[in-house]
């Protein structure tokens, strides 16, 4: 008997864990099994000390993910649809607020739930042939995996309304101009671009990255004064780490070495 392929594949590339949605024949449309394995794979990557950055992509050349599986969705009753949306929201909220930096490597269509998944990541790096849309309105439905909230947080209310209420597909170039895409690359250079961003993120102290991300995420949820209190508390927690003092000390040592090198230079005579 033939085993069915895993709906999510995990591969390790140095300190980068790449998770690949693996249902190319259906443009990586989500099933509950795929969502459950994606969540489990994220937890596994978070628990692995050698993994410093998590990236998510889609298999095949056409799609990151074309959203929730419409064939399955159409048969759900209201309660089942509600539970489905809450499960998606929980998974994406966990991703959005996890301790490690995350990158959506968008290699084609990012539609509906696929767009929501990309927005739940810290960074979106897209191929030049990628496109983004919330087509739900064209199906007389609406985003339900956090899309209305994440879109406003990531692109502002006016821009989010354009996406959610028009249903139109936007090119990666248009999205870059809107500011929520952090890098564009030719399809065959996309993974290199993701690896380069991941290498930068992995070169910093993981605790400083985690504390910064936590404070940034709260900015969308708290009034300014509470957000500033939270930032100050996070700053103090981070400052108590050995990494923070080592980083500051190393800067001073580099400056001191530069000063010494300058004093040993022969004076320039006119
Ligand atoms: N759910 C279930 N199946 C999907 C799907 C989805 N969201 N998106 C694509 N597929 C399937 C298609 O039914 C097709 O299956 P088949 O080969 O068994 O017929 C396969 O994936 C390829 O898609 P196809 O439509 O033939 O490719 P295309 O290049 O002509 O069009 C899209 C690509 C993305 C424009 C089109 O598939 C589409 O509009 N998909 C729905 C996107 C959407 O509305 N998402 C939000 C869902 S709430």
Tab-separated table of C-alpha atoms and ligand atoms in Angstrom:
chain	number	residue	atom	x	y	z
A	1	UNK	CA	0.000	0.000	0.000
A	2	UNK	CA	1.309	3.482	-0.881
A	3	UNK	CA	1.627	6.037	1.936
A	4	UNK	CA	0.031	9.413	1.183
A	5	UNK	CA	2.609	12.245	1.122
A	6	UNK	CA	3.000	14.387	4.229
A	7	UNK	CA	1.074	17.662	3.805
A	8	UNK	CA	3.993	19.647	5.287
A	9	UNK	CA	7.701	18.900	4.777
A	10	UNK	CA	10.480	20.094	7.118
A	11	UNK	CA	14.064	20.619	5.985
A	12	UNK	CA	17.009	22.138	7.838
A	13	UNK	CA	19.431	24.576	6.162
A	14	UNK	CA	21.976	25.553	8.815
A	15	UNK	CA	20.035	27.493	11.426
A	16	UNK	CA	17.026	27.932	9.100
A	17	UNK	CA	14.082	25.512	9.304
A	18	UNK	CA	12.093	25.515	6.062
A	19	UNK	CA	8.497	24.237	6.226
A	20	UNK	CA	6.928	23.466	2.853
A	21	UNK	CA	3.167	23.143	2.336
A	22	UNK	CA	3.009	20.029	0.234
A	23	UNK	CA	-0.166	19.790	-1.854
A	24	UNK	CA	0.946	21.277	-5.158
A	25	UNK	CA	-1.809	19.619	-7.238
A	26	UNK	CA	-4.379	21.679	-5.268
A	27	UNK	CA	-2.164	24.771	-5.088
A	28	UNK	CA	-1.452	23.940	-1.428
A	29	UNK	CA	-5.059	24.614	-0.379
A	30	UNK	CA	-5.337	23.966	3.364
A	31	UNK	CA	-6.858	20.872	4.897
A	32	UNK	CA	-7.222	20.356	8.680
A	33	UNK	CA	-4.414	17.758	8.468
A	34	UNK	CA	-2.121	20.299	6.801
A	35	UNK	CA	-2.909	22.952	9.412
A	36	UNK	CA	-2.317	20.475	12.269
A	37	UNK	CA	1.019	19.321	10.841
A	38	UNK	CA	2.078	22.916	10.157
A	39	UNK	CA	1.387	23.776	13.811
A	40	UNK	CA	3.254	20.681	15.038
A	41	UNK	CA	6.196	21.462	12.727
A	42	UNK	CA	6.350	25.028	14.038
A	43	UNK	CA	6.388	23.745	17.644
A	44	UNK	CA	9.174	21.329	16.734
A	45	UNK	CA	11.228	24.115	15.150
A	46	UNK	CA	10.639	26.358	18.182
A	47	UNK	CA	11.855	23.621	20.531
A	48	UNK	CA	15.008	22.969	18.491
A	49	UNK	CA	17.869	25.148	19.778
A	50	UNK	CA	19.809	24.880	16.514
A	51	UNK	CA	16.892	26.478	14.631
A	52	UNK	CA	17.072	30.265	14.828
A	53	UNK	CA	14.699	31.222	11.990
A	54	UNK	CA	11.581	29.545	10.556
A	55	UNK	CA	10.546	30.013	6.923
A	56	UNK	CA	7.353	28.757	5.290
A	57	UNK	CA	6.810	28.177	1.572
A	58	UNK	CA	4.605	26.233	-0.846
A	59	UNK	CA	5.546	23.313	-3.055
A	60	UNK	CA	5.366	23.627	-6.839
A	61	UNK	CA	5.985	26.664	-8.997
A	62	UNK	CA	2.493	28.196	-8.837
A	63	UNK	CA	1.388	28.738	-5.283
A	64	UNK	CA	2.373	29.556	-1.750
A	65	UNK	CA	-1.169	28.561	-0.744
A	66	UNK	CA	-4.539	29.146	-2.460
A	67	UNK	CA	-6.427	29.341	0.831
A	68	UNK	CA	-8.804	27.061	2.627
A	69	UNK	CA	-9.960	23.985	0.697
A	70	UNK	CA	-13.194	25.227	-0.875
A	71	UNK	CA	-14.422	21.701	-1.645
A	72	UNK	CA	-14.345	20.908	2.060
A	73	UNK	CA	-15.514	24.349	3.190
A	74	UNK	CA	-18.711	24.185	1.165
A	75	UNK	CA	-19.960	21.152	3.115
A	76	UNK	CA	-19.497	22.684	6.600
A	77	UNK	CA	-22.417	23.925	8.697
A	78	UNK	CA	-22.163	27.202	10.628
A	79	UNK	CA	-20.812	25.647	13.827
A	80	UNK	CA	-18.203	23.560	11.994
A	81	UNK	CA	-17.142	26.636	9.995
A	82	UNK	CA	-16.799	28.608	13.240
A	83	UNK	CA	-14.611	25.871	14.758
A	84	UNK	CA	-12.540	25.701	11.571
A	85	UNK	CA	-11.904	29.453	11.689
A	86	UNK	CA	-11.019	29.416	15.397
A	87	UNK	CA	-8.516	26.583	14.761
A	88	UNK	CA	-6.916	28.604	11.949
A	89	UNK	CA	-6.832	31.763	14.080
A	90	UNK	CA	-5.164	29.903	16.980
A	91	UNK	CA	-2.498	28.416	14.704
A	92	UNK	CA	-1.749	31.757	13.058
A	93	UNK	CA	-1.742	33.673	16.361
A	94	UNK	CA	0.805	31.193	17.734
A	95	UNK	CA	2.960	31.737	14.638
A	96	UNK	CA	2.562	35.531	14.827
A	97	UNK	CA	3.638	35.630	18.473
A	98	UNK	CA	6.229	32.847	18.588
A	99	UNK	CA	9.677	33.509	20.035
A	100	UNK	CA	11.697	33.016	16.834
A	101	UNK	CA	11.702	35.161	13.686
A	102	UNK	CA	9.562	33.843	10.840
A	103	UNK	CA	9.660	34.437	7.080
A	104	UNK	CA	6.947	33.721	4.520
A	105	UNK	CA	8.732	32.715	1.308
A	106	UNK	CA	5.911	33.449	-1.133
A	107	UNK	CA	6.522	31.688	-4.417
A	108	UNK	CA	3.214	32.277	-6.242
A	109	UNK	CA	-0.443	32.727	-5.226
A	110	UNK	CA	-0.980	33.745	-1.593
A	111	UNK	CA	-4.765	33.768	-1.413
A	112	UNK	CA	-7.230	33.784	1.476
A	113	UNK	CA	-5.727	31.615	4.234
A	114	UNK	CA	-2.428	31.610	2.323
A	115	UNK	CA	-2.325	35.415	2.528
A	116	UNK	CA	-3.289	35.230	6.216
A	117	UNK	CA	-0.454	32.771	6.843
A	118	UNK	CA	2.017	35.124	5.128
A	119	UNK	CA	0.747	38.079	7.176
A	120	UNK	CA	1.208	36.066	10.389
A	121	UNK	CA	4.948	35.802	9.637
A	122	UNK	CA	7.355	38.569	10.663
A	123	UNK	CA	8.700	39.015	7.125
A	124	UNK	CA	7.362	38.354	3.641
A	125	UNK	CA	9.913	37.712	0.911
A	126	UNK	CA	8.128	37.201	-2.416
A	127	UNK	CA	9.054	36.086	-5.887
A	128	UNK	CA	8.395	38.578	-8.677
A	129	UNK	CA	5.574	36.331	-9.944
A	130	UNK	CA	3.791	36.161	-6.554
A	131	UNK	CA	0.359	37.677	-6.034
A	132	UNK	CA	-1.765	38.346	-2.986
A	133	UNK	CA	-5.530	38.517	-2.500
A	134	UNK	CA	-8.454	38.011	-0.192
A	135	UNK	CA	-10.873	36.490	-2.750
A	136	UNK	CA	-13.420	35.563	-0.067
A	137	UNK	CA	-15.708	38.508	-0.915
A	138	UNK	CA	-16.044	37.104	-4.446
A	139	UNK	CA	-17.394	33.907	-2.815
A	140	UNK	CA	-19.814	35.923	-0.640
A	141	UNK	CA	-17.726	35.084	2.441
A	142	UNK	CA	-14.951	36.879	4.321
A	143	UNK	CA	-11.477	36.179	5.746
A	144	UNK	CA	-11.715	34.066	8.907
A	145	UNK	CA	-8.196	33.096	9.975
A	146	UNK	CA	-7.403	36.535	11.356
A	147	UNK	CA	-7.175	38.248	7.961
A	148	UNK	CA	-9.202	41.336	8.817
A	149	UNK	CA	-7.150	41.939	11.979
A	150	UNK	CA	-3.726	41.003	10.611
A	151	UNK	CA	-4.242	43.016	7.421
A	152	UNK	CA	-5.079	46.171	9.395
A	153	UNK	CA	-2.097	45.600	11.706
A	154	UNK	CA	0.322	45.030	8.835
A	155	UNK	CA	-0.904	47.469	6.156
A	156	UNK	CA	-3.251	49.978	7.837
A	157	UNK	CA	-7.049	50.229	7.636
A	158	UNK	CA	-7.360	51.953	4.258
A	159	UNK	CA	-5.118	49.492	2.484
A	160	UNK	CA	-6.689	46.498	4.262
A	161	UNK	CA	-10.145	47.611	3.082
A	162	UNK	CA	-8.858	47.731	-0.484
A	163	UNK	CA	-7.749	44.099	-0.234
A	164	UNK	CA	-10.635	42.613	1.764
A	165	UNK	CA	-13.511	44.507	0.139
A	166	UNK	CA	-12.331	44.404	-3.488
A	167	UNK	CA	-11.213	40.766	-3.635
A	168	UNK	CA	-8.737	41.852	-6.299
A	169	UNK	CA	-5.404	40.138	-6.792
A	170	UNK	CA	-2.398	42.427	-6.195
A	171	UNK	CA	1.022	41.797	-7.707
A	172	UNK	CA	4.088	41.410	-5.508
A	173	UNK	CA	5.352	44.718	-6.908
A	174	UNK	CA	2.150	46.527	-5.826
A	175	UNK	CA	2.401	44.929	-2.379
A	176	UNK	CA	6.010	45.998	-2.037
A	177	UNK	CA	4.874	49.576	-2.665
A	178	UNK	CA	2.265	49.139	0.111
A	179	UNK	CA	5.126	48.302	2.451
A	180	UNK	CA	4.209	44.909	3.858
A	181	UNK	CA	6.589	42.913	1.667
A	182	UNK	CA	10.163	43.002	2.835
A	183	UNK	CA	11.951	41.646	-0.218
A	184	UNK	CA	11.363	40.732	-3.861
A	185	UNK	CA	13.434	38.232	-5.831
A	186	UNK	CA	13.335	36.400	-9.141
A	187	UNK	CA	11.760	32.940	-8.630
A	188	UNK	CA	15.102	31.128	-8.907
A	189	UNK	CA	16.715	33.533	-6.447
A	190	UNK	CA	13.937	33.484	-3.853
A	191	UNK	CA	15.500	30.929	-1.527
A	192	UNK	CA	18.856	32.756	-1.639
A	193	UNK	CA	17.071	35.967	-0.617
A	194	UNK	CA	15.352	34.159	2.268
A	195	UNK	CA	18.613	32.546	3.368
A	196	UNK	CA	20.350	35.915	3.323
A	197	UNK	CA	17.647	37.511	5.524
A	198	UNK	CA	17.684	34.449	7.808
A	199	UNK	CA	21.475	34.684	8.165
A	200	UNK	CA	21.194	38.312	9.300
A	201	UNK	CA	18.456	37.455	11.809
A	202	UNK	CA	20.408	34.437	13.090
A	203	UNK	CA	23.542	36.537	13.588
A	204	UNK	CA	21.875	38.473	16.436
A	205	UNK	CA	21.330	37.386	20.017
A	206	UNK	CA	18.152	35.225	19.990
A	207	UNK	CA	16.954	36.688	23.293
A	208	UNK	CA	17.245	40.269	21.987
A	209	UNK	CA	15.326	39.210	18.860
A	210	UNK	CA	12.625	37.545	20.971
A	211	UNK	CA	12.210	40.527	23.321
A	212	UNK	CA	12.118	43.021	20.416
A	213	UNK	CA	9.505	40.968	18.567
A	214	UNK	CA	7.329	40.643	21.669
A	215	UNK	CA	7.404	44.413	22.260
A	216	UNK	CA	6.677	45.164	18.571
A	217	UNK	CA	3.703	42.791	18.526
A	218	UNK	CA	2.171	44.440	21.594
A	219	UNK	CA	2.250	47.830	19.809
A	220	UNK	CA	-0.848	46.841	17.837
A	221	UNK	CA	-2.699	45.703	20.921
A	222	UNK	CA	-1.988	48.222	23.691
A	223	UNK	CA	-2.555	51.966	24.140
A	224	UNK	CA	0.728	53.898	23.793
A	225	UNK	CA	1.369	54.389	27.530
A	226	UNK	CA	0.849	50.680	28.299
A	227	UNK	CA	2.974	49.746	25.260
A	228	UNK	CA	5.798	51.973	26.509
A	229	UNK	CA	5.599	50.398	29.983
A	230	UNK	CA	5.756	46.975	28.334
A	231	UNK	CA	8.743	48.018	26.213
A	232	UNK	CA	10.600	49.331	29.290
A	233	UNK	CA	9.939	46.050	31.115
A	234	UNK	CA	11.133	44.017	28.119
A	235	UNK	CA	14.190	46.248	27.878
A	236	UNK	CA	15.052	45.516	31.510
A	237	UNK	CA	14.518	41.767	31.047
A	238	UNK	CA	16.738	41.787	27.959
A	239	UNK	CA	19.324	43.950	29.718
A	240	UNK	CA	19.644	41.351	32.473
A	241	UNK	CA	20.887	38.814	29.911
A	242	UNK	CA	24.600	38.141	29.452
A	243	UNK	CA	24.149	38.673	25.688
A	244	UNK	CA	23.125	42.326	26.087
A	245	UNK	CA	26.134	43.247	28.243
A	246	UNK	CA	28.474	41.258	25.973
A	247	UNK	CA	27.130	43.130	22.913
A	248	UNK	CA	27.717	46.518	24.533
A	249	UNK	CA	31.169	45.502	25.807
A	250	UNK	CA	32.207	44.230	22.360
A	251	UNK	CA	31.238	47.570	20.803
A	252	UNK	CA	33.417	49.451	23.329
A	253	UNK	CA	36.330	47.065	22.719
A	254	UNK	CA	36.075	47.629	18.947
A	255	UNK	CA	36.040	51.408	19.462
A	256	UNK	CA	39.044	51.209	21.765
A	257	UNK	CA	40.962	49.085	19.214
A	258	UNK	CA	40.167	51.673	16.507
A	259	UNK	CA	41.404	54.503	18.734
A	260	UNK	CA	44.656	52.613	19.435
A	261	UNK	CA	45.142	51.934	15.719
A	262	UNK	CA	44.626	55.646	14.986
A	263	UNK	CA	47.274	56.752	17.502
A	264	UNK	CA	49.815	54.384	15.906
A	265	UNK	CA	49.353	55.824	12.438
A	266	UNK	CA	52.190	58.022	11.220
A	267	UNK	CA	51.154	61.709	11.282
A	268	UNK	CA	50.246	63.035	7.854
A	269	UNK	CA	52.637	65.785	6.848
A	270	UNK	CA	51.524	68.397	4.370
B	1	LIG	N1	-9.599	24.899	-2.575
B	1	LIG	C1	-9.637	23.701	-3.190
B	1	LIG	N2	-9.042	23.448	-4.362
B	1	LIG	C2	-8.369	24.456	-4.933
B	1	LIG	C3	-8.281	25.727	-4.356
B	1	LIG	C4	-8.923	25.924	-3.111
B	1	LIG	N3	-8.869	27.085	-2.453
B	1	LIG	N4	-7.560	26.531	-5.167
B	1	LIG	C5	-7.207	25.767	-6.230
B	1	LIG	N5	-7.693	24.520	-6.077
B	1	LIG	C6	-7.519	23.381	-7.002
B	1	LIG	C7	-8.376	23.509	-8.240
B	1	LIG	O1	-9.709	23.095	-8.008
B	1	LIG	C8	-7.633	22.597	-9.188
B	1	LIG	O2	-7.945	21.252	-8.863
B	1	LIG	P1	-8.195	20.160	-10.053
B	1	LIG	O3	-6.907	20.155	-10.829
B	1	LIG	O4	-8.462	18.909	-9.323
B	1	LIG	O5	-9.340	20.704	-10.846
B	1	LIG	C9	-6.176	22.821	-8.808
B	1	LIG	O6	-6.203	23.349	-7.490
B	1	LIG	C10	-5.480	23.825	-9.708
B	1	LIG	O7	-6.236	25.022	-9.716
B	1	LIG	P2	-6.781	25.718	-11.054
B	1	LIG	O8	-7.962	26.548	-10.706
B	1	LIG	O9	-6.947	24.692	-12.122
B	1	LIG	O10	-5.522	26.626	-11.415
B	1	LIG	P3	-5.546	28.020	-12.189
B	1	LIG	O11	-4.136	28.363	-12.456
B	1	LIG	O12	-6.478	27.980	-13.339
B	1	LIG	O13	-6.188	29.080	-11.140
B	1	LIG	C11	-6.391	30.153	-8.978
B	1	LIG	C12	-5.491	29.344	-9.936
B	1	LIG	C13	-5.642	30.277	-7.675
B	1	LIG	C14	-6.661	31.544	-9.547
B	1	LIG	C15	-7.736	29.424	-8.770
B	1	LIG	O14	-7.484	28.055	-8.487
B	1	LIG	C16	-8.557	29.963	-7.635
B	1	LIG	O15	-9.178	31.015	-7.778
B	1	LIG	N6	-8.607	29.258	-6.467
B	1	LIG	C17	-9.411	29.626	-5.337
B	1	LIG	C18	-8.736	30.704	-4.507
B	1	LIG	C19	-9.650	31.172	-3.383
B	1	LIG	O16	-10.749	31.648	-3.608
B	1	LIG	N7	-9.167	31.026	-2.132
B	1	LIG	C20	-9.901	31.410	-0.958
B	1	LIG	C21	-10.597	30.235	-0.402
B	1	LIG	S1	-11.609	30.645	0.978
